[in-house]
Amino acid sequence: MKSIVHFLLVPDGSAARRLRRILATQSPCMGLMVGTWPELIEQAKTAYLVTPLSSDWKTRFYSALESVADAFWSNSFEVAPQEVAAEVEAALSLVVSATQSGIATSSDALNLEGIADRPRKHVEDIVRLLVKLDGLLPDELLGIQQLLTAESSSVIRQIAVYHLAGFPSLTRWQGALIDKLNADSGIEPDPALTGLIASLLLDPSPGTPQTSIQALQQRLFAVPDETAPLDDTVQWVGVRDFLEEAEVAAGMAQQMLAETPGLVPADIGLLLPDTFEYSLAVNDAFSAAGLPLSGLPVDKWHRDLGHEALFHFLYCRQKPSPAMALAVCLSSPLMPWSKEQGAELAQAVMDGDYRLRPFPAATRSARQMLELLREGDERPDTLAAAIQDFVGLLDGSEQLESHVYHVKATADELCAVLTGKTDIDWSLLRRLASPKNISTGESPDFNLEGITVWREAHEAWRPVRFLMVLGFASGHYPMASSDSAVFVTEDLLALRDTLGLSLATPADQMRDRRARFKRQLASVAEFVCFTIPRRDASGASQSPSESLVFMGQLYSGIDDGESLILEMDVAVDRDRIRFLPQAGSQPPRLPRAIVAEDIQFGCNLLALRTDAEGKLRPESPSSLETLMVSRLAWLLRRINAEPQGWEPERPDVMLLGTLTHQVLEELFQASRPIPDPQAISAQVEPLLDGAIRTHAPFLRAAQWQVERRHLASGITKAALAWRDVLVTLNAEILGTEEWLEGDLDGLPIHGQADILLGLPDGRLLVVDYKRSSANSRRPRMQKGYDSQANLYRTMLQTGGPKSEDNTALLDRLKAGDSTGIVYFMTNDQTSLADALVVESGAIPGWEVLDGDVAQQAMTLIRERLGEVGAGQLYLNRDGDATFFDKQAGVKPYALDNSPLIPLFTIPGDAREAE
């Protein structure tokens, strides 16, 4: 004889938990099971020996969506494939499950005459999609289909299903399966078991309510014949946001326990929206209050590290690679190097260094991974091999091995998609590899002693005496229902009336949710408090729940629902809030004032950077200019304490200057003839492309085409003008991008000069290219605050080239009579010099500035070096920015290097202006 299971079907796990408690205390018996729809499906599959089919639904569904021509989703699918696929799949399941035995594969059989164009078009396209799927259905419907077609003789266990109409609401397919299970069991239904399910409905007595809470339980969402007086069994409290809600609820729970004899935590309930932020806030607040919770969802979400790495790796292989994608891959915890090394590599990329150089003692796996990130793909076969190599090199260690395991399965799926293809569909691959949050799989703790936690979308799992409803804001209690993107309410009504399809409208869903909310309130015996957050998690204002309007109609003397709310930030209202503990008033205390004072460290700050032998590391011209503008900015850079932000790539001034410098360096080389104009025009674009590949691969993308052309045009114009300068001066190029070193009053200095020129009369010129116009450099030179080129001259006078291999350069530098400095401004092709050159009179745009262009700057730099050498750090004054910009002609960019600089700026004028 086959065993029999009496299955009591309930809407959710909370209802199942409540009914099991009732059964355990009132009617324990064998062969009885309480569960939800998914649990019934699993029991039925086991009873009928149904083996789940391997459908590969996701891949085949996406393929079918793309293959149906001129469907209503076609245009949207190209823009947002994942979102559109989810909507279409939901619509397909809705329509199929609403039919008697599955939708026909011919729209002619559906008799769509008389239905408006929009719903008819949508149904016809869904039918065409089903034809493309060749009978394949979503997994849930496929499982029901298998059970409906299973032979009754194959059942090893009979299942009799008990359920109430609308509790839960079922589709036509679900109803058909229940009918089959009951028919195959041949068991007469037991009214007592159906009555047990009915006891969960908690229908209130029809009598006149005696309290305000009873008025809610009996008459909410109905037009009341008469109103009831408002007493202290119900209250509404306006709070700032969900964080304050959690704190207020914890305080009220403590006060309830203190004021009410015999009350235990389990008698207090919390009704929460189904959102992560409420679970987190309530857990924190009640843990701090020492109150245990029972039934709180504690499931946390973790990053999908494996798919995150693979998703960005696909961007890395599609050249040009975005810097962000490279940085994300490099800093992934799954990389074959340490987190610290990954952070250094990622920061180097975000700083513009795309070379991905291996760090010292890098392992073979690390070098292979860096090579994979450098290379790109244009063929599917090379990409497939790279994907397999990539996931094979991922190192998840013991803690993260599950991430690697899951991403390897996805890698196999991507390689299968690439097999036999001639082109790479990057968007499809990235869609398949898209990361999703991973659940920790933790279940709520339903301890008997804790405060009872209910969730908005679930039934109450045990009754309580006092209840606090959190998040009583617009769109909740009940949750708002909305039209499908495929079928609006009018469409559903037309299909239901014309075709006889069992389709639930948003109004039907709202009716069910209101009924559940009333059942939740019916599970409260004595008191309920609704808290209304006035602002959401982003700080935007929000309105109370729409149910407040219905509540206001129940009570006498209430003009509108808003008048029911007692505001937390209104003293009079606070005194009226029941169970609200209030702390004694305290005088306000101002926040601690930040004191900005000059600092005496008592040690040589220059000695913070030394080499292995303990010698001072050299300062650069840019470092000394930073020191001139801001000692604090110089110190922060010296100790690597500047903020290292990430932002999307863009062709900023520094990057464009770097590209311009590299092209000019390649065009004008030492020991080579000066190129003719035709050669310059022909070489600029390929040289620029090489520079972009090294310093800014993102500029090779199609969207930067206009910027590339504009930059190439500007460089060509500057290069031709610079060629004329060199030819007119009859100058010899002695070195380009030459590293120089020397000392400034005993302090080692070094820097890289853009180009060194020798003139026929024996004089030398140190030239620095600047991608700007003369108007930005001329004022500081005129006022004596220019230091960069002068420091190069100092290096030549006190040292020379770092490399001793270029003996010809060394000899020429030693024989030089004098050294002049020149800034060549590439934007307007102007040359700004500090010394008169005879030949320069014939050069357009050559300007000689009288006086010592560096006198004031060098005076300040020497003064600053003396201060920091003695351990004295003077902070910036409010007037420094104006002084350097207006009086010195120097743009004080150093003041923007860190938010600490303005934070620790002293009021007053610049010290130099005193």
mmCIF file of C-alpha atoms in Angstrom, residues 472-807:
data_model
loop_
_atom_site.group_PDB
_atom_site.id
_atom_site.type_symbol
_atom_site.label_atom_id
_atom_site.label_comp_id
_atom_site.label_asym_id
_atom_site.label_seq_id
_atom_site.Cartn_x
_atom_site.Cartn_y
_atom_site.Cartn_z
ATOM 1 C CA PHE A 472 5.091 53.125 7.130
ATOM 2 C CA ALA A 473 5.824 55.230 4.034
ATOM 3 C CA SER A 474 4.420 55.606 0.536
ATOM 4 C CA GLY A 475 4.573 52.369 -1.428
ATOM 5 C CA HIS A 476 4.396 50.154 1.674
ATOM 6 C CA TYR A 477 1.676 48.525 3.790
ATOM 7 C CA PRO A 478 0.662 47.245 1.430
ATOM 8 C CA MET A 479 3.469 47.247 -1.115
ATOM 9 C CA ALA A 480 2.608 49.141 -4.271
ATOM 10 C CA SER A 481 1.757 47.079 -7.323
ATOM 11 C CA SER A 482 2.532 48.297 -10.817
ATOM 12 C CA ASP A 483 1.725 47.379 -14.372
ATOM 13 C CA SER A 484 4.001 45.088 -16.293
ATOM 14 C CA ALA A 485 6.141 46.698 -18.973
ATOM 15 C CA VAL A 486 4.521 44.251 -21.419
ATOM 16 C CA PHE A 487 0.854 44.116 -20.313
ATOM 17 C CA VAL A 488 -0.822 47.079 -18.630
ATOM 18 C CA THR A 489 -4.070 46.660 -16.713
ATOM 19 C CA GLU A 490 -6.241 47.314 -19.768
ATOM 20 C CA ASP A 491 -4.337 44.635 -21.706
ATOM 21 C CA LEU A 492 -4.811 42.053 -18.950
ATOM 22 C CA LEU A 493 -8.518 42.777 -18.695
ATOM 23 C CA ALA A 494 -8.947 42.465 -22.470
ATOM 24 C CA LEU A 495 -7.109 39.142 -22.579
ATOM 25 C CA ARG A 496 -8.988 37.840 -19.566
ATOM 26 C CA ASP A 497 -12.417 38.821 -20.883
ATOM 27 C CA THR A 498 -11.871 37.868 -24.531
ATOM 28 C CA LEU A 499 -9.666 34.771 -24.275
ATOM 29 C CA GLY A 500 -10.750 33.563 -20.847
ATOM 30 C CA LEU A 501 -7.189 33.611 -19.540
ATOM 31 C CA SER A 502 -6.745 33.540 -15.776
ATOM 32 C CA LEU A 503 -4.699 36.715 -15.426
ATOM 33 C CA ALA A 504 -4.250 38.665 -12.190
ATOM 34 C CA THR A 505 -4.313 42.447 -12.551
ATOM 35 C CA PRO A 506 -2.464 44.931 -10.299
ATOM 36 C CA ALA A 507 -5.816 45.565 -8.609
ATOM 37 C CA ASP A 508 -6.070 41.849 -7.760
ATOM 38 C CA GLN A 509 -2.551 41.923 -6.341
ATOM 39 C CA MET A 510 -3.375 44.987 -4.246
ATOM 40 C CA ARG A 511 -6.497 43.269 -2.880
ATOM 41 C CA ASP A 512 -4.422 40.285 -1.753
ATOM 42 C CA ARG A 513 -1.772 42.518 -0.158
ATOM 43 C CA ARG A 514 -4.332 44.558 1.727
ATOM 44 C CA ALA A 515 -5.871 41.348 3.043
ATOM 45 C CA ARG A 516 -2.454 40.190 4.254
ATOM 46 C CA PHE A 517 -1.822 43.536 5.985
ATOM 47 C CA LYS A 518 -5.152 43.207 7.797
ATOM 48 C CA ARG A 519 -4.194 39.667 8.891
ATOM 49 C CA GLN A 520 -0.925 41.012 10.252
ATOM 50 C CA LEU A 521 -2.768 43.649 12.284
ATOM 51 C CA ALA A 522 -5.260 41.018 13.439
ATOM 52 C CA SER A 523 -2.374 39.133 15.081
ATOM 53 C CA VAL A 524 -1.863 42.010 17.559
ATOM 54 C CA ALA A 525 -3.700 41.967 20.863
ATOM 55 C CA GLU A 526 -3.176 45.303 22.614
ATOM 56 C CA PHE A 527 -1.156 48.042 20.897
ATOM 57 C CA VAL A 528 0.275 49.016 17.497
ATOM 58 C CA CYS A 529 2.589 51.914 16.623
ATOM 59 C CA PHE A 530 3.207 53.015 13.026
ATOM 60 C CA THR A 531 6.459 54.929 12.439
ATOM 61 C CA ILE A 532 6.637 57.149 9.363
ATOM 62 C CA PRO A 533 10.150 57.982 8.053
ATOM 63 C CA ARG A 534 10.006 61.481 6.616
ATOM 64 C CA ARG A 535 13.081 60.869 4.435
ATOM 65 C CA ASP A 536 14.335 57.839 2.536
ATOM 66 C CA ALA A 537 17.833 56.373 2.594
ATOM 67 C CA SER A 538 19.077 58.967 0.085
ATOM 68 C CA GLY A 539 17.677 61.878 2.125
ATOM 69 C CA ALA A 540 14.765 62.629 -0.194
ATOM 70 C CA SER A 541 11.445 63.465 1.459
ATOM 71 C CA GLN A 542 8.649 60.884 1.311
ATOM 72 C CA SER A 543 4.983 60.683 2.200
ATOM 73 C CA PRO A 544 3.228 58.337 4.623
ATOM 74 C CA SER A 545 1.710 55.083 3.440
ATOM 75 C CA GLU A 546 -1.416 55.430 1.337
ATOM 76 C CA SER A 547 -3.191 53.314 3.980
ATOM 77 C CA LEU A 548 -3.071 56.302 6.357
ATOM 78 C CA VAL A 549 -5.980 57.860 4.417
ATOM 79 C CA PHE A 550 -8.155 54.796 5.120
ATOM 80 C CA MET A 551 -7.076 54.800 8.764
ATOM 81 C CA GLY A 552 -8.036 58.448 9.269
ATOM 82 C CA GLN A 553 -11.578 57.680 8.101
ATOM 83 C CA LEU A 554 -12.094 55.219 10.971
ATOM 84 C CA TYR A 555 -11.851 57.674 13.868
ATOM 85 C CA SER A 556 -14.054 60.513 15.007
ATOM 86 C CA GLY A 557 -12.674 64.029 15.211
ATOM 87 C CA ILE A 558 -9.958 63.368 12.580
ATOM 88 C CA ASP A 559 -9.914 65.754 9.628
ATOM 89 C CA ASP A 560 -7.260 63.887 7.635
ATOM 90 C CA GLY A 561 -4.722 61.121 8.082
ATOM 91 C CA GLU A 562 -1.760 63.486 8.518
ATOM 92 C CA SER A 563 -3.307 64.892 11.716
ATOM 93 C CA LEU A 564 -2.864 61.465 13.337
ATOM 94 C CA ILE A 565 0.941 61.721 13.213
ATOM 95 C CA LEU A 566 2.944 62.748 16.266
ATOM 96 C CA GLU A 567 6.286 64.206 15.197
ATOM 97 C CA MET A 568 9.460 63.218 17.033
ATOM 98 C CA ASP A 569 11.037 66.638 16.513
ATOM 99 C CA VAL A 570 8.069 68.496 18.089
ATOM 100 C CA ALA A 571 8.332 68.690 21.880
ATOM 101 C CA VAL A 572 4.565 68.716 22.474
ATOM 102 C CA ASP A 573 4.093 65.646 20.286
ATOM 103 C CA ARG A 574 6.963 63.780 21.942
ATOM 104 C CA ASP A 575 5.234 64.051 25.307
ATOM 105 C CA ARG A 576 2.143 62.333 23.848
ATOM 106 C CA ILE A 577 3.964 59.334 22.321
ATOM 107 C CA ARG A 578 3.253 56.234 24.337
ATOM 108 C CA PHE A 579 6.242 54.111 25.453
ATOM 109 C CA LEU A 580 8.737 56.690 24.210
ATOM 110 C CA PRO A 581 11.622 57.031 26.684
ATOM 111 C CA GLN A 582 12.995 60.562 26.840
ATOM 112 C CA ALA A 583 16.394 61.578 28.065
ATOM 113 C CA GLY A 584 16.895 64.669 30.161
ATOM 114 C CA SER A 585 17.782 67.847 28.311
ATOM 115 C CA GLN A 586 21.436 68.766 27.975
ATOM 116 C CA PRO A 587 22.940 72.099 26.978
ATOM 117 C CA PRO A 588 24.215 72.105 23.413
ATOM 118 C CA ARG A 589 27.918 71.539 22.905
ATOM 119 C CA LEU A 590 29.683 73.022 19.933
ATOM 120 C CA PRO A 591 31.855 70.697 17.861
ATOM 121 C CA ARG A 592 35.545 70.757 18.629
ATOM 122 C CA ALA A 593 37.215 73.577 16.768
ATOM 123 C CA ILE A 594 40.111 72.638 14.532
ATOM 124 C CA VAL A 595 43.161 74.608 15.568
ATOM 125 C CA ALA A 596 45.519 75.374 12.689
ATOM 126 C CA GLU A 597 48.956 76.394 13.941
ATOM 127 C CA ASP A 598 52.429 76.318 12.475
ATOM 128 C CA ILE A 599 54.230 73.145 13.486
ATOM 129 C CA GLN A 600 57.724 72.581 14.843
ATOM 130 C CA PHE A 601 58.662 68.927 14.259
ATOM 131 C CA GLY A 602 62.102 69.170 15.807
ATOM 132 C CA CYS A 603 63.762 67.163 13.032
ATOM 133 C CA ASN A 604 65.091 67.670 9.519
ATOM 134 C CA LEU A 605 62.093 67.086 7.223
ATOM 135 C CA LEU A 606 64.398 66.814 4.220
ATOM 136 C CA ALA A 607 65.843 63.665 5.793
ATOM 137 C CA LEU A 608 62.485 61.875 5.509
ATOM 138 C CA ARG A 609 63.589 60.619 2.075
ATOM 139 C CA THR A 610 66.980 58.941 2.027
ATOM 140 C CA ASP A 611 68.545 56.181 -0.057
ATOM 141 C CA ALA A 612 69.960 52.886 1.188
ATOM 142 C CA GLU A 613 73.188 54.625 2.217
ATOM 143 C CA GLY A 614 71.361 57.273 4.215
ATOM 144 C CA LYS A 615 71.973 60.066 1.743
ATOM 145 C CA LEU A 616 69.269 62.599 0.910
ATOM 146 C CA ARG A 617 67.257 61.741 -2.153
ATOM 147 C CA PRO A 618 67.240 64.545 -4.746
ATOM 148 C CA GLU A 619 64.429 67.054 -5.077
ATOM 149 C CA SER A 620 62.843 67.790 -8.451
ATOM 150 C CA PRO A 621 61.885 71.210 -9.878
ATOM 151 C CA SER A 622 58.184 70.366 -9.500
ATOM 152 C CA SER A 623 58.727 69.330 -5.867
ATOM 153 C CA LEU A 624 60.524 72.590 -5.102
ATOM 154 C CA GLU A 625 57.751 74.617 -6.771
ATOM 155 C CA THR A 626 55.230 72.775 -4.582
ATOM 156 C CA LEU A 627 57.357 73.647 -1.551
ATOM 157 C CA MET A 628 57.346 77.295 -2.613
ATOM 158 C CA VAL A 629 53.533 77.390 -2.725
ATOM 159 C CA SER A 630 52.693 75.111 0.217
ATOM 160 C CA ARG A 631 55.016 73.478 2.731
ATOM 161 C CA LEU A 632 52.197 71.172 3.866
ATOM 162 C CA ALA A 633 51.489 70.023 0.288
ATOM 163 C CA TRP A 634 55.219 69.301 -0.134
ATOM 164 C CA LEU A 635 55.307 67.279 3.089
ATOM 165 C CA LEU A 636 52.202 65.263 2.203
ATOM 166 C CA ARG A 637 53.711 64.333 -1.158
ATOM 167 C CA ARG A 638 57.040 63.517 0.487
ATOM 168 C CA ILE A 639 55.445 60.998 2.873
ATOM 169 C CA ASN A 640 53.022 59.617 0.228
ATOM 170 C CA ALA A 641 49.983 60.970 2.087
ATOM 171 C CA GLU A 642 48.194 62.586 -0.863
ATOM 172 C CA PRO A 643 44.730 61.240 -1.723
ATOM 173 C CA GLN A 644 44.823 58.693 -4.529
ATOM 174 C CA GLY A 645 41.476 58.987 -6.243
ATOM 175 C CA TRP A 646 40.142 57.023 -9.171
ATOM 176 C CA GLU A 647 38.221 58.747 -11.916
ATOM 177 C CA PRO A 648 37.355 57.919 -15.542
ATOM 178 C CA GLU A 649 40.028 58.683 -18.102
ATOM 179 C CA ARG A 650 39.902 62.025 -19.809
ATOM 180 C CA PRO A 651 42.372 64.068 -21.843
ATOM 181 C CA ASP A 652 43.323 66.566 -19.152
ATOM 182 C CA VAL A 653 46.084 69.165 -19.410
ATOM 183 C CA MET A 654 48.787 66.935 -17.937
ATOM 184 C CA LEU A 655 48.027 64.030 -20.246
ATOM 185 C CA LEU A 656 47.901 66.200 -23.364
ATOM 186 C CA GLY A 657 51.207 67.732 -22.297
ATOM 187 C CA THR A 658 52.765 64.281 -21.901
ATOM 188 C CA LEU A 659 51.624 63.227 -25.370
ATOM 189 C CA THR A 660 52.884 66.461 -26.919
ATOM 190 C CA HIS A 661 56.245 66.098 -25.177
ATOM 191 C CA GLN A 662 56.737 62.544 -26.430
ATOM 192 C CA VAL A 663 55.959 63.422 -30.038
ATOM 193 C CA LEU A 664 58.341 66.412 -30.011
ATOM 194 C CA GLU A 665 60.996 64.272 -28.364
ATOM 195 C CA GLU A 666 60.712 61.651 -31.119
ATOM 196 C CA LEU A 667 60.789 64.269 -33.879
ATOM 197 C CA PHE A 668 63.807 66.211 -32.618
ATOM 198 C CA GLN A 669 66.520 63.820 -31.517
ATOM 199 C CA ALA A 670 70.178 64.374 -30.714
ATOM 200 C CA SER A 671 72.663 63.284 -33.398
ATOM 201 C CA ARG A 672 69.929 63.325 -36.051
ATOM 202 C CA PRO A 673 69.284 65.929 -38.710
ATOM 203 C CA ILE A 674 66.424 68.269 -38.060
ATOM 204 C CA PRO A 675 63.453 66.851 -40.030
ATOM 205 C CA ASP A 676 62.041 68.788 -42.957
ATOM 206 C CA PRO A 677 58.446 70.080 -42.857
ATOM 207 C CA GLN A 678 57.088 67.264 -45.017
ATOM 208 C CA ALA A 679 58.599 64.622 -42.734
ATOM 209 C CA ILE A 680 57.153 66.340 -39.672
ATOM 210 C CA SER A 681 53.650 66.440 -41.153
ATOM 211 C CA ALA A 682 53.893 62.765 -42.092
ATOM 212 C CA GLN A 683 55.310 61.549 -38.776
ATOM 213 C CA VAL A 684 53.152 63.368 -36.210
ATOM 214 C CA GLU A 685 50.103 61.091 -36.415
ATOM 215 C CA PRO A 686 51.976 57.744 -36.152
ATOM 216 C CA LEU A 687 54.164 59.109 -33.365
ATOM 217 C CA LEU A 688 51.098 60.409 -31.560
ATOM 218 C CA ASP A 689 49.409 57.016 -31.923
ATOM 219 C CA GLY A 690 52.447 55.369 -30.347
ATOM 220 C CA ALA A 691 52.371 57.847 -27.474
ATOM 221 C CA ILE A 692 48.646 57.243 -26.978
ATOM 222 C CA ARG A 693 49.195 53.471 -26.870
ATOM 223 C CA THR A 694 51.719 53.982 -24.075
ATOM 224 C CA HIS A 695 50.137 56.733 -22.002
ATOM 225 C CA ALA A 696 46.423 56.888 -22.898
ATOM 226 C CA PRO A 697 45.034 53.807 -24.709
ATOM 227 C CA PHE A 698 41.498 55.034 -24.122
ATOM 228 C CA LEU A 699 42.077 57.861 -26.643
ATOM 229 C CA ARG A 700 42.214 55.259 -29.424
ATOM 230 C CA ALA A 701 38.492 54.590 -28.997
ATOM 231 C CA ALA A 702 36.130 55.904 -31.657
ATOM 232 C CA GLN A 703 34.462 58.445 -29.368
ATOM 233 C CA TRP A 704 37.763 60.355 -29.022
ATOM 234 C CA GLN A 705 38.342 60.711 -32.774
ATOM 235 C CA VAL A 706 37.730 64.469 -32.832
ATOM 236 C CA GLU A 707 40.081 65.046 -29.886
ATOM 237 C CA ARG A 708 42.828 62.972 -31.540
ATOM 238 C CA ARG A 709 42.603 64.944 -34.749
ATOM 239 C CA HIS A 710 42.614 68.262 -32.906
ATOM 240 C CA LEU A 711 45.633 67.212 -30.842
ATOM 241 C CA ALA A 712 47.548 65.987 -33.915
ATOM 242 C CA SER A 713 46.830 69.246 -35.704
ATOM 243 C CA GLY A 714 48.073 71.297 -32.753
ATOM 244 C CA ILE A 715 51.250 69.231 -32.380
ATOM 245 C CA THR A 716 51.996 69.499 -36.103
ATOM 246 C CA LYS A 717 51.676 73.259 -35.973
ATOM 247 C CA ALA A 718 53.912 73.462 -32.885
ATOM 248 C CA ALA A 719 56.516 71.093 -34.346
ATOM 249 C CA LEU A 720 56.790 73.082 -37.585
ATOM 250 C CA ALA A 721 57.218 76.297 -35.618
ATOM 251 C CA TRP A 722 59.859 74.697 -33.373
ATOM 252 C CA ARG A 723 61.717 73.424 -36.423
ATOM 253 C CA ASP A 724 61.919 77.001 -37.717
ATOM 254 C CA VAL A 725 63.353 78.078 -34.352
ATOM 255 C CA LEU A 726 66.058 75.403 -34.464
ATOM 256 C CA VAL A 727 66.973 76.151 -38.067
ATOM 257 C CA THR A 728 67.107 79.908 -37.490
ATOM 258 C CA LEU A 729 69.275 79.495 -34.400
ATOM 259 C CA ASN A 730 71.475 77.021 -36.265
ATOM 260 C CA ALA A 731 71.225 75.030 -33.029
ATOM 261 C CA GLU A 732 72.618 71.595 -32.379
ATOM 262 C CA ILE A 733 70.473 69.190 -30.376
ATOM 263 C CA LEU A 734 72.705 67.917 -27.584
ATOM 264 C CA GLY A 735 70.131 65.832 -25.752
ATOM 265 C CA THR A 736 66.423 65.155 -25.402
ATOM 266 C CA GLU A 737 64.625 64.091 -22.241
ATOM 267 C CA GLU A 738 68.028 64.204 -20.608
ATOM 268 C CA TRP A 739 68.245 63.466 -16.886
ATOM 269 C CA LEU A 740 70.328 66.110 -15.112
ATOM 270 C CA GLU A 741 71.570 66.249 -11.564
ATOM 271 C CA GLY A 742 73.302 68.760 -9.371
ATOM 272 C CA ASP A 743 72.862 70.508 -6.042
ATOM 273 C CA LEU A 744 71.221 73.599 -4.644
ATOM 274 C CA ASP A 745 73.150 74.889 -1.648
ATOM 275 C CA GLY A 746 74.157 71.337 -0.837
ATOM 276 C CA LEU A 747 70.734 69.775 -1.440
ATOM 277 C CA PRO A 748 70.809 67.205 -4.262
ATOM 278 C CA ILE A 749 68.420 68.070 -7.119
ATOM 279 C CA HIS A 750 67.600 66.319 -10.375
ATOM 280 C CA GLY A 751 65.194 66.617 -13.290
ATOM 281 C CA GLN A 752 64.572 65.682 -16.893
ATOM 282 C CA ALA A 753 65.176 68.491 -19.381
ATOM 283 C CA ASP A 754 63.044 68.330 -22.502
ATOM 284 C CA ILE A 755 65.827 69.380 -24.874
ATOM 285 C CA LEU A 756 69.373 70.790 -24.582
ATOM 286 C CA LEU A 757 70.656 72.983 -27.416
ATOM 287 C CA GLY A 758 74.123 74.152 -28.325
ATOM 288 C CA LEU A 759 74.540 77.421 -30.255
ATOM 289 C CA PRO A 760 77.386 78.253 -32.651
ATOM 290 C CA ASP A 761 78.856 80.825 -30.234
ATOM 291 C CA GLY A 762 79.299 78.140 -27.561
ATOM 292 C CA ARG A 763 76.300 79.073 -25.464
ATOM 293 C CA LEU A 764 73.804 76.498 -24.223
ATOM 294 C CA LEU A 765 70.042 76.641 -24.031
ATOM 295 C CA VAL A 766 67.877 74.568 -21.689
ATOM 296 C CA VAL A 767 64.448 74.268 -23.281
ATOM 297 C CA ASP A 768 61.235 73.162 -21.643
ATOM 298 C CA TYR A 769 58.108 72.441 -23.692
ATOM 299 C CA LYS A 770 54.879 73.745 -22.201
ATOM 300 C CA ARG A 771 51.486 72.837 -23.638
ATOM 301 C CA SER A 772 49.937 76.197 -22.879
ATOM 302 C CA SER A 773 50.103 79.746 -24.154
ATOM 303 C CA ALA A 774 52.616 82.445 -23.282
ATOM 304 C CA ASN A 775 50.015 84.297 -21.206
ATOM 305 C CA SER A 776 50.154 81.560 -18.567
ATOM 306 C CA ARG A 777 53.969 81.573 -18.184
ATOM 307 C CA ARG A 778 54.981 85.167 -18.999
ATOM 308 C CA PRO A 779 53.620 86.812 -15.783
ATOM 309 C CA ARG A 780 55.614 84.611 -13.411
ATOM 310 C CA MET A 781 58.793 85.164 -15.433
ATOM 311 C CA GLN A 782 58.263 88.915 -15.482
ATOM 312 C CA LYS A 783 57.767 88.933 -11.715
ATOM 313 C CA GLY A 784 60.744 86.667 -11.025
ATOM 314 C CA TYR A 785 58.807 83.669 -9.750
ATOM 315 C CA ASP A 786 59.789 81.090 -12.397
ATOM 316 C CA SER A 787 62.088 78.361 -11.098
ATOM 317 C CA GLN A 788 61.899 75.257 -13.275
ATOM 318 C CA ALA A 789 64.249 75.998 -16.159
ATOM 319 C CA ASN A 790 66.569 77.919 -13.813
ATOM 320 C CA LEU A 791 66.943 74.783 -11.714
ATOM 321 C CA TYR A 792 67.946 72.846 -14.835
ATOM 322 C CA ARG A 793 70.594 75.500 -15.417
ATOM 323 C CA THR A 794 71.747 75.060 -11.818
ATOM 324 C CA MET A 795 72.052 71.329 -12.389
ATOM 325 C CA LEU A 796 74.249 71.925 -15.435
ATOM 326 C CA GLN A 797 76.415 74.319 -13.466
ATOM 327 C CA THR A 798 76.793 72.125 -10.369
ATOM 328 C CA GLY A 799 76.650 68.658 -11.898
ATOM 329 C CA GLY A 800 75.472 67.617 -15.318
ATOM 330 C CA PRO A 801 73.906 64.625 -17.017
ATOM 331 C CA LYS A 802 73.225 61.630 -14.801
ATOM 332 C CA SER A 803 74.452 59.301 -17.519
ATOM 333 C CA GLU A 804 78.201 59.437 -18.166
ATOM 334 C CA ASP A 805 77.912 57.470 -21.413
ATOM 335 C CA ASN A 806 77.260 60.558 -23.553
ATOM 336 C CA THR A 807 80.814 61.902 -23.508
#
